Amino acid sequence: MTVAYGVVAALLALFHLYGGGLKVVRSRERLLPMMAWVDDTPMPVVRGIGAVEVLGALGLVLPPLTGVAPRLGAAAAVGFVALQLGAIRVHLRRGDRAVALNVALLLAAAVTAGLSTAWW
């Protein structure tokens, strides 16, 4: 069970670490080609979402690896479920029906949360 959690959590963390890192450091113009929603979102909000993603990615991996507060991994996974629900809502509100990636990330986060609670 721990290996399954490690694999899914590591992949989810890598995705969010990359995407969140981009949101934190790139300008609006450099984000627009891959994230159209950035156009009508204030940059402090974009940066905040990026920071949440980076911290959540660290929260998925570091606590279970170190053994310090391992339940934070489950909390981070649940946070990513909430983040993807919000992302899907934003996409649909903007008329963008391409939410397959968000649904896949939502399912991966839900599986990660389930796996993390299975070995507490």
CSV table of C-alpha atoms in Angstrom, one decimal:
chain,number,residue,atom,x,y,z
A,1,MET,CA,0.0,0.0,0.0
A,2,THR,CA,2.8,2.4,0.8
A,3,VAL,CA,4.4,1.8,-2.6
A,4,ALA,CA,1.2,2.5,-4.4
A,5,TYR,CA,0.8,5.8,-2.4
A,6,GLY,CA,4.4,6.7,-3.2
A,7,VAL,CA,4.0,6.3,-6.9
A,8,VAL,CA,0.7,8.1,-7.3
A,9,ALA,CA,1.6,10.8,-4.8
A,10,ALA,CA,5.0,11.4,-6.5
A,11,LEU,CA,3.4,11.7,-9.9
A,12,LEU,CA,0.8,14.1,-8.6
A,13,ALA,CA,3.4,16.1,-6.7
A,14,LEU,CA,5.6,16.4,-9.8
A,15,PHE,CA,2.7,17.7,-11.9
A,16,HIS,CA,1.7,20.3,-9.3
A,17,LEU,CA,5.3,21.3,-8.5
A,18,TYR,CA,5.9,22.1,-12.1
A,19,GLY,CA,2.5,23.8,-12.8
A,20,GLY,CA,2.6,25.7,-9.5
A,21,GLY,CA,6.2,26.7,-10.0
A,22,LEU,CA,5.3,28.2,-13.4
A,23,LYS,CA,2.5,30.2,-11.9
A,24,VAL,CA,4.8,31.6,-9.2
A,25,VAL,CA,7.6,32.7,-11.5
A,26,ARG,CA,6.3,33.3,-15.0
A,27,SER,CA,4.6,36.5,-16.3
A,28,ARG,CA,1.0,36.6,-17.4
A,29,GLU,CA,2.1,36.8,-21.1
A,30,ARG,CA,4.2,33.6,-20.7
A,31,LEU,CA,1.4,31.7,-18.9
A,32,LEU,CA,-1.4,32.7,-21.3
A,33,PRO,CA,-0.5,30.2,-24.1
A,34,MET,CA,-1.0,27.2,-21.7
A,35,MET,CA,-3.5,28.7,-19.2
A,36,ALA,CA,-6.1,30.9,-20.8
A,37,TRP,CA,-7.9,31.5,-17.5
A,38,VAL,CA,-4.9,33.6,-16.4
A,39,ASP,CA,-6.1,36.4,-18.7
A,40,ASP,CA,-9.0,37.5,-16.5
A,41,THR,CA,-7.5,36.4,-13.1
A,42,PRO,CA,-5.5,38.9,-11.0
A,43,MET,CA,-1.8,37.9,-10.9
A,44,PRO,CA,-1.7,37.8,-7.0
A,45,VAL,CA,-4.4,35.1,-7.2
A,46,VAL,CA,-2.5,33.2,-9.9
A,47,ARG,CA,0.7,33.4,-7.8
A,48,GLY,CA,-1.3,32.3,-4.7
A,49,ILE,CA,-2.7,29.3,-6.5
A,50,GLY,CA,0.9,28.5,-7.7
A,51,ALA,CA,2.2,28.7,-4.1
A,52,VAL,CA,-0.6,26.4,-2.9
A,53,GLU,CA,0.3,23.9,-5.5
A,54,VAL,CA,4.0,23.9,-4.6
A,55,LEU,CA,3.3,23.6,-0.9
A,56,GLY,CA,0.7,20.9,-1.6
A,57,ALA,CA,3.2,19.0,-3.7
A,58,LEU,CA,5.7,19.1,-0.8
A,59,GLY,CA,3.0,18.1,1.6
A,60,LEU,CA,2.2,15.0,-0.4
A,61,VAL,CA,5.7,13.7,-0.4
A,62,LEU,CA,7.7,15.0,2.6
A,63,PRO,CA,5.6,14.0,5.6
A,64,PRO,CA,5.2,10.4,4.6
A,65,LEU,CA,8.9,10.2,3.7
A,66,THR,CA,10.1,11.7,6.9
A,67,GLY,CA,7.5,10.2,9.2
A,68,VAL,CA,6.8,13.6,10.6
A,69,ALA,CA,3.1,14.3,10.7
A,70,PRO,CA,2.4,11.7,7.9
A,71,ARG,CA,-1.3,12.6,7.9
A,72,LEU,CA,-0.4,15.9,6.2
A,73,GLY,CA,-0.1,13.8,3.0
A,74,ALA,CA,-3.7,13.0,3.2
A,75,ALA,CA,-4.6,16.6,3.9
A,76,ALA,CA,-2.6,17.7,0.9
A,77,ALA,CA,-4.3,15.2,-1.3
A,78,VAL,CA,-7.7,16.4,-0.1
A,79,GLY,CA,-6.6,19.9,-0.8
A,80,PHE,CA,-5.8,18.9,-4.4
A,81,VAL,CA,-9.2,17.4,-4.8
A,82,ALA,CA,-10.7,20.8,-3.8
A,83,LEU,CA,-8.3,22.6,-6.1
A,84,GLN,CA,-9.3,20.5,-9.1
A,85,LEU,CA,-13.0,21.0,-8.3
A,86,GLY,CA,-12.4,24.7,-8.4
A,87,ALA,CA,-10.4,24.4,-11.6
A,88,ILE,CA,-13.2,22.4,-13.3
A,89,ARG,CA,-15.7,25.1,-12.2
A,90,VAL,CA,-13.5,27.9,-13.6
A,91,HIS,CA,-13.1,26.1,-16.9
A,92,LEU,CA,-16.8,25.3,-17.3
A,93,ARG,CA,-17.8,28.9,-16.3
A,94,ARG,CA,-15.4,30.2,-19.0
A,95,GLY,CA,-17.1,27.9,-21.6
A,96,ASP,CA,-14.1,25.6,-21.8
A,97,ARG,CA,-15.2,22.0,-21.9
A,98,ALA,CA,-11.7,20.6,-22.0
A,99,VAL,CA,-11.6,19.4,-18.4
A,100,ALA,CA,-10.3,15.8,-18.9
A,101,LEU,CA,-6.9,16.7,-17.4
A,102,ASN,CA,-8.6,18.2,-14.4
A,103,VAL,CA,-10.8,15.2,-13.9
A,104,ALA,CA,-7.8,12.9,-14.2
A,105,LEU,CA,-5.9,15.0,-11.6
A,106,LEU,CA,-9.0,15.0,-9.4
A,107,LEU,CA,-9.2,11.2,-9.5
A,108,ALA,CA,-5.5,10.9,-8.9
A,109,ALA,CA,-5.8,13.2,-5.8
A,110,ALA,CA,-8.8,11.2,-4.6
A,111,VAL,CA,-6.9,7.9,-5.0
A,112,THR,CA,-3.9,9.4,-3.2
A,113,ALA,CA,-6.1,10.5,-0.3
A,114,GLY,CA,-7.7,7.1,-0.1
A,115,LEU,CA,-4.3,5.3,-0.2
A,116,SER,CA,-2.8,7.6,2.4
A,117,THR,CA,-5.7,6.9,4.9
A,118,ALA,CA,-5.3,3.2,4.3
A,119,TRP,CA,-1.9,3.0,5.9
A,120,TRP,CA,-2.3,5.4,8.9
